[in-house]
Amino acid sequence: MEILNVQDLCKSYGKGEAKVDALKHVSFSLEKGEFAAVIGESGSGKTTLLNCIGALDTPTSGQILLDGQDLFSMKEEERTIFRRRSIGFIFQSFQLVSELNVEQNIIFPLLLDYRRPNQTDVEEILELLGLQDRRKHLPGQLSGGQQQRVAIGRALITRPRLILADEPTGNLDSRNSRDVIALLTSASRRYRQTILMITHNRNLTASVDRVFQVSDGILTDLGGTADEALS
Ligand SMILES: Nc1ncnc2c1ncn2[C@@H]1O[C@H](COP(=O)(O)OP(=O)(O)O)[C@@H](O)[C@H]1O
Ligand SMILES: [Mg+2]
């Protein structure tokens, strides 16, 4: 079942001499449950791609269908609600609410949507994250790796159609980076969670289902894993 379909996506910034074509006719799709990575050099257009798919930025042209629904044919308010219910975000800088504890940060997206958290789901996620004994801790009392695990829990709690992760290991050491990738991999298997993750580290793509490369705004599907595709 197709979850994401991107058709002929273009994004340009600026005008005249200062114009930058950040995305050039990008087309691809993701099936439900796929864990896909996007690699590419700094400035190649990876974040622009994720921000357009997450409706945090507006494409210049092209179409993005999430579970068959056209993101940019919706009115802005409708799109905001759809994004809140359908997309989970994980950022390099964690972006937790510093005044809220682990458990409260995880359920935060449900509260924003006036939904009541199911305690069984919360417990299951805390267990998956290995954070049961840290549930009352504030972000400032956690390591970077633990904070990113909370952010993963916050992305999973709504069971979104799609999780978008922009360099989720960018602020972590290699051991915590591997843990975060392992966690995303098990979430994708356990919940058939579709994930699109940017990473500049090819070594972290070994367990993903598919790798895309962005180079100067052009997206190429490298298939199974980066290493396979290179050999
Ligand atoms: N808001 C913006 N205004 C102007 N140019 C931008 C903006 N965001 C990104 N760019 C440009 O678009 C290109 C792609 O950027 P980005 O998507 O952030 O790359 P990456 O995430 O791969 O490092 C770069 O040349 C960058 O300078
Ligand atoms: Mg980026």
GROMACS .gro file of C-alpha atoms and ligand atoms in nm:
model
  259
    1MET     CA    1   0.000   0.000   0.000
    2GLU     CA    2   0.140   0.335  -0.103
    3ILE     CA    3   0.166   0.592   0.179
    4LEU     CA    4   0.365   0.871   0.018
    5ASN     CA    5   0.371   0.981  -0.343
    6VAL     CA    6   0.585   1.275  -0.452
    7GLN     CA    7   0.541   1.389  -0.812
    8ASP     CA    8   0.764   1.629  -1.001
    9LEU     CA    9   0.843   1.833  -0.691
   10CYS     CA   10   1.037   2.155  -0.748
   11LYS     CA   11   1.141   2.414  -0.493
   12SER     CA   12   1.326   2.735  -0.565
   13TYR     CA   13   1.433   3.002  -0.321
   14GLY     CA   14   1.500   3.366  -0.406
   15LYS     CA   15   1.490   3.553  -0.737
   16GLY     CA   16   1.718   3.655  -1.023
   17GLU     CA   17   2.088   3.623  -0.947
   18ALA     CA   18   2.014   3.486  -0.599
   19LYS     CA   19   1.777   3.212  -0.720
   20VAL     CA   20   1.853   2.864  -0.587
   21ASP     CA   21   1.682   2.557  -0.731
   22ALA     CA   22   1.689   2.344  -0.416
   23LEU     CA   23   1.473   2.061  -0.558
   24LYS     CA   24   1.454   1.969  -0.926
   25HIS     CA   25   1.166   1.748  -1.045
   26VAL     CA   26   1.178   1.503  -0.756
   27SER     CA   27   0.948   1.200  -0.789
   28PHE     CA   28   0.932   0.890  -0.568
   29SER     CA   29   0.695   0.694  -0.350
   30LEU     CA   30   0.704   0.498  -0.025
   31GLU     CA   31   0.505   0.190   0.070
   32LYS     CA   32   0.350   0.144   0.412
   33GLY     CA   33   0.611   0.017   0.660
   34GLU     CA   34   0.914   0.119   0.456
   35PHE     CA   35   1.211   0.270   0.638
   36ALA     CA   36   1.391   0.488   0.385
   37ALA     CA   37   1.702   0.701   0.421
   38VAL     CA   38   1.800   1.013   0.229
   39ILE     CA   39   2.171   1.078   0.199
   40GLY     CA   40   2.355   1.360   0.024
   41GLU     CA   41   2.605   1.636   0.084
   42SER     CA   42   2.535   1.945   0.287
   43GLY     CA   43   2.329   2.192   0.082
   44SER     CA   44   2.205   1.925  -0.162
   45GLY     CA   45   1.837   1.978  -0.075
   46LYS     CA   46   1.761   1.708   0.184
   47THR     CA   47   1.600   1.932   0.445
   48THR     CA   48   1.406   2.120   0.178
   49LEU     CA   49   1.264   1.787   0.060
   50LEU     CA   50   1.161   1.680   0.411
   51ASN     CA   51   1.016   2.020   0.493
   52CYS     CA   52   0.802   2.017   0.178
   53ILE     CA   53   0.677   1.663   0.253
   54GLY     CA   54   0.602   1.770   0.610
   55ALA     CA   55   0.424   2.084   0.486
   56LEU     CA   56   0.665   2.300   0.686
   57ASP     CA   57   0.765   2.459   0.355
   58THR     CA   58   0.566   2.517   0.033
   59PRO     CA   59   0.677   2.361  -0.297
   60THR     CA   60   0.719   2.583  -0.602
   61SER     CA   61   0.549   2.315  -0.814
   62GLY     CA   62   0.463   1.948  -0.807
   63GLN     CA   63   0.240   1.731  -0.594
   64ILE     CA   64   0.268   1.550  -0.261
   65LEU     CA   65   0.009   1.285  -0.174
   66LEU     CA   66   0.007   1.142   0.177
   67ASP     CA   67  -0.218   0.837   0.200
   68GLY     CA   68  -0.384   0.959  -0.118
   69GLN     CA   69  -0.451   1.310   0.008
   70ASP     CA   70  -0.302   1.606  -0.173
   71LEU     CA   71  -0.127   1.817   0.094
   72PHE     CA   72  -0.120   2.139  -0.099
   73SER     CA   73  -0.473   2.131  -0.233
   74MET     CA   74  -0.595   2.156   0.128
   75LYS     CA   75  -0.673   2.489   0.292
   76GLU     CA   76  -0.405   2.592   0.538
   77GLU     CA   77  -0.606   2.513   0.851
   78GLU     CA   78  -0.705   2.171   0.715
   79ARG     CA   79  -0.341   2.102   0.630
   80THR     CA   80  -0.227   2.196   0.983
   81ILE     CA   81  -0.471   1.948   1.138
   82PHE     CA   82  -0.385   1.680   0.882
   83ARG     CA   83  -0.013   1.729   0.954
   84ARG     CA   84  -0.065   1.705   1.330
   85ARG     CA   85  -0.255   1.376   1.291
   86SER     CA   86  -0.057   1.220   1.009
   87ILE     CA   87   0.308   1.318   1.041
   88GLY     CA   88   0.557   1.271   1.324
   89PHE     CA   89   0.872   1.483   1.324
   90ILE     CA   90   1.214   1.405   1.470
   91PHE     CA   91   1.478   1.680   1.456
   92GLN     CA   92   1.852   1.688   1.509
   93SER     CA   93   1.805   1.918   1.810
   94PHE     CA   94   1.538   1.701   1.981
   95GLN     CA   95   1.298   1.999   2.032
   96LEU     CA   96   1.150   1.873   2.357
   97VAL     CA   97   0.950   2.100   2.588
   98SER     CA   98   1.195   2.167   2.871
   99GLU     CA   99   0.927   2.219   3.139
  100LEU     CA  100   0.758   1.885   3.066
  101ASN     CA  101   0.884   1.548   3.187
  102VAL     CA  102   0.950   1.245   2.966
  103GLU     CA  103   0.597   1.109   2.984
  104GLN     CA  104   0.439   1.451   2.929
  105ASN     CA  105   0.664   1.520   2.628
  106ILE     CA  106   0.565   1.188   2.472
  107ILE     CA  107   0.190   1.249   2.504
  108PHE     CA  108   0.212   1.616   2.406
  109PRO     CA  109   0.095   1.568   2.042
  110LEU     CA  110  -0.219   1.389   2.166
  111LEU     CA  111  -0.301   1.674   2.404
  112LEU     CA  112  -0.257   1.925   2.120
  113ASP     CA  113  -0.521   1.730   1.932
  114TYR     CA  114  -0.755   1.710   2.236
  115ARG     CA  115  -0.709   1.334   2.250
  116ARG     CA  116  -0.680   1.129   2.566
  117PRO     CA  117  -0.360   0.925   2.590
  118ASN     CA  118  -0.404   0.551   2.631
  119GLN     CA  119  -0.187   0.447   2.927
  120THR     CA  120  -0.116   0.104   2.776
  121ASP     CA  121   0.025   0.271   2.463
  122VAL     CA  122   0.235   0.507   2.675
  123GLU     CA  123   0.377   0.215   2.876
  124GLU     CA  124   0.453   0.019   2.559
  125ILE     CA  125   0.641   0.313   2.412
  126LEU     CA  126   0.835   0.380   2.735
  127GLU     CA  127   0.937   0.014   2.731
  128LEU     CA  128   1.039   0.026   2.365
  129LEU     CA  129   1.248   0.335   2.442
  130GLY     CA  130   1.396   0.183   2.759
  131LEU     CA  131   1.288   0.491   2.954
  132GLN     CA  132   1.045   0.346   3.213
  133ASP     CA  133   1.264   0.455   3.503
  134ARG     CA  134   1.313   0.804   3.357
  135ARG     CA  135   0.947   0.889   3.303
  136LYS     CA  136   0.942   1.177   3.555
  137HIS     CA  137   1.272   1.326   3.445
  138LEU     CA  138   1.291   1.660   3.267
  139PRO     CA  139   1.481   1.684   2.935
  140GLY     CA  140   1.762   1.875   3.108
  141GLN     CA  141   1.820   1.572   3.332
  142LEU     CA  142   1.872   1.337   3.035
  143SER     CA  143   2.162   1.262   2.802
  144GLY     CA  144   2.136   1.358   2.434
  145GLY     CA  145   2.067   0.997   2.338
  146GLN     CA  146   1.788   0.972   2.595
  147GLN     CA  147   1.637   1.302   2.478
  148GLN     CA  148   1.629   1.179   2.121
  149ARG     CA  149   1.458   0.860   2.238
  150VAL     CA  150   1.186   1.075   2.397
  151ALA     CA  151   1.146   1.259   2.067
  152ILE     CA  152   1.105   0.924   1.891
  153GLY     CA  153   0.834   0.829   2.143
  154ARG     CA  154   0.660   1.159   2.081
  155ALA     CA  155   0.664   1.088   1.707
  156LEU     CA  156   0.529   0.735   1.755
  157ILE     CA  157   0.249   0.805   2.004
  158THR     CA  158   0.001   0.928   1.741
  159ARG     CA  159   0.077   0.629   1.512
  160PRO     CA  160   0.130   0.875   1.227
  161ARG     CA  161   0.107   0.774   0.863
  162LEU     CA  162   0.464   0.897   0.819
  163ILE     CA  163   0.760   0.987   1.041
  164LEU     CA  164   1.006   1.243   0.905
  165ALA     CA  165   1.347   1.256   1.072
  166ASP     CA  166   1.604   1.522   0.976
  167GLU     CA  167   1.954   1.411   1.086
  168PRO     CA  168   1.820   1.251   1.407
  169THR     CA  169   2.171   1.136   1.499
  170GLY     CA  170   2.342   1.464   1.405
  171ASN     CA  171   2.403   1.564   1.769
  172LEU     CA  172   2.487   1.216   1.900
  173ASP     CA  173   2.803   1.009   1.938
  174SER     CA  174   2.839   0.691   1.735
  175ARG     CA  175   2.705   0.457   2.002
  176ASN     CA  176   2.390   0.665   2.062
  177SER     CA  177   2.352   0.708   1.687
  178ARG     CA  178   2.343   0.332   1.640
  179ASP     CA  179   2.089   0.301   1.925
  180VAL     CA  180   1.862   0.561   1.764
  181ILE     CA  181   1.878   0.384   1.426
  182ALA     CA  182   1.808   0.049   1.595
  183LEU     CA  183   1.506   0.201   1.768
  184LEU     CA  184   1.369   0.348   1.445
  185THR     CA  185   1.428   0.013   1.272
  186SER     CA  186   1.237  -0.178   1.538
  187ALA     CA  187   0.955   0.078   1.535
  188SER     CA  188   0.926   0.041   1.160
  189ARG     CA  189   0.904  -0.340   1.193
  190ARG     CA  190   0.683  -0.355   1.502
  191TYR     CA  191   0.423  -0.097   1.394
  192ARG     CA  192   0.478  -0.111   1.017
  193GLN     CA  193   0.572   0.252   1.067
  194THR     CA  194   0.673   0.433   0.749
  195ILE     CA  195   0.984   0.645   0.809
  196LEU     CA  196   1.180   0.885   0.590
  197MET     CA  197   1.511   0.977   0.753
  198ILE     CA  198   1.788   1.210   0.644
  199THR     CA  199   2.141   1.118   0.740
  200HIS     CA  200   2.480   1.229   0.614
  201ASN     CA  201   2.631   0.908   0.752
  202ARG     CA  202   2.614   0.619   0.506
  203ASN     CA  203   2.723   0.376   0.776
  204LEU     CA  204   2.387   0.431   0.944
  205THR     CA  205   2.185   0.311   0.644
  206ALA     CA  206   2.268  -0.061   0.673
  207SER     CA  207   1.935  -0.156   0.834
  208VAL     CA  208   1.703   0.060   0.622
  209ASP     CA  209   1.486  -0.078   0.340
  210ARG     CA  210   1.577   0.181   0.080
  211VAL     CA  211   1.826   0.460   0.023
  212PHE     CA  212   1.776   0.776  -0.180
  213GLN     CA  213   2.053   1.014  -0.270
  214VAL     CA  214   2.000   1.385  -0.323
  215SER     CA  215   2.264   1.562  -0.524
  216ASP     CA  216   2.222   1.928  -0.620
  217GLY     CA  217   1.843   1.901  -0.588
  218ILE     CA  218   1.812   1.581  -0.792
  219LEU     CA  219   1.691   1.264  -0.620
  220THR     CA  220   1.814   0.918  -0.720
  221ASP     CA  221   1.683   0.589  -0.582
  222LEU     CA  222   1.985   0.378  -0.485
  223GLY     CA  223   1.764   0.082  -0.396
  224GLY     CA  224   1.826  -0.164  -0.111
  225THR     CA  225   2.122  -0.015   0.072
  226ALA     CA  226   2.386   0.240  -0.021
  227ASP     CA  227   2.662  -0.021  -0.010
  228GLU     CA  228   2.477  -0.266  -0.233
  229ALA     CA  229   2.406   0.012  -0.479
  230LEU     CA  230   2.769   0.116  -0.487
  231SER     CA  231   2.915  -0.229  -0.540
  232LIG     N1  232   1.499   2.950   0.336
  232LIG     C1  233   1.591   2.945   0.240
  232LIG     N2  234   1.617   3.054   0.164
  232LIG     C2  235   1.708   3.051   0.064
  232LIG     N3  236   1.780   2.942   0.031
  232LIG     C3  237   1.760   2.831   0.102
  232LIG     C4  238   1.665   2.825   0.210
  232LIG     N4  239   1.666   2.700   0.262
  232LIG     C5  240   1.757   2.631   0.192
  232LIG     N5  241   1.814   2.709   0.096
  232LIG     C6  242   1.916   2.665  -0.003
  232LIG     O1  243   1.867   2.548  -0.066
  232LIG     C7  244   1.972   2.453  -0.084
  232LIG     C8  245   1.936   2.323  -0.015
  232LIG     O2  246   1.936   2.343   0.126
  232LIG     P1  247   1.896   2.228   0.228
  232LIG     O3  248   1.770   2.165   0.182
  232LIG     O4  249   1.895   2.288   0.365
  232LIG     O5  250   2.017   2.126   0.213
  232LIG     P2  251   2.066   2.004   0.305
  232LIG     O6  252   1.959   1.976   0.406
  232LIG     O7  253   2.088   1.890   0.209
  232LIG     O8  254   2.193   2.047   0.369
  232LIG     C9  255   2.098   2.519  -0.031
  232LIG     O9  256   2.166   2.578  -0.139
  232LIG    C10  257   2.045   2.624   0.064
  232LIG    O10  258   2.135   2.730   0.076
  233MG      MG  259   1.968   1.968   0.617
   0.00000   0.00000   0.00000
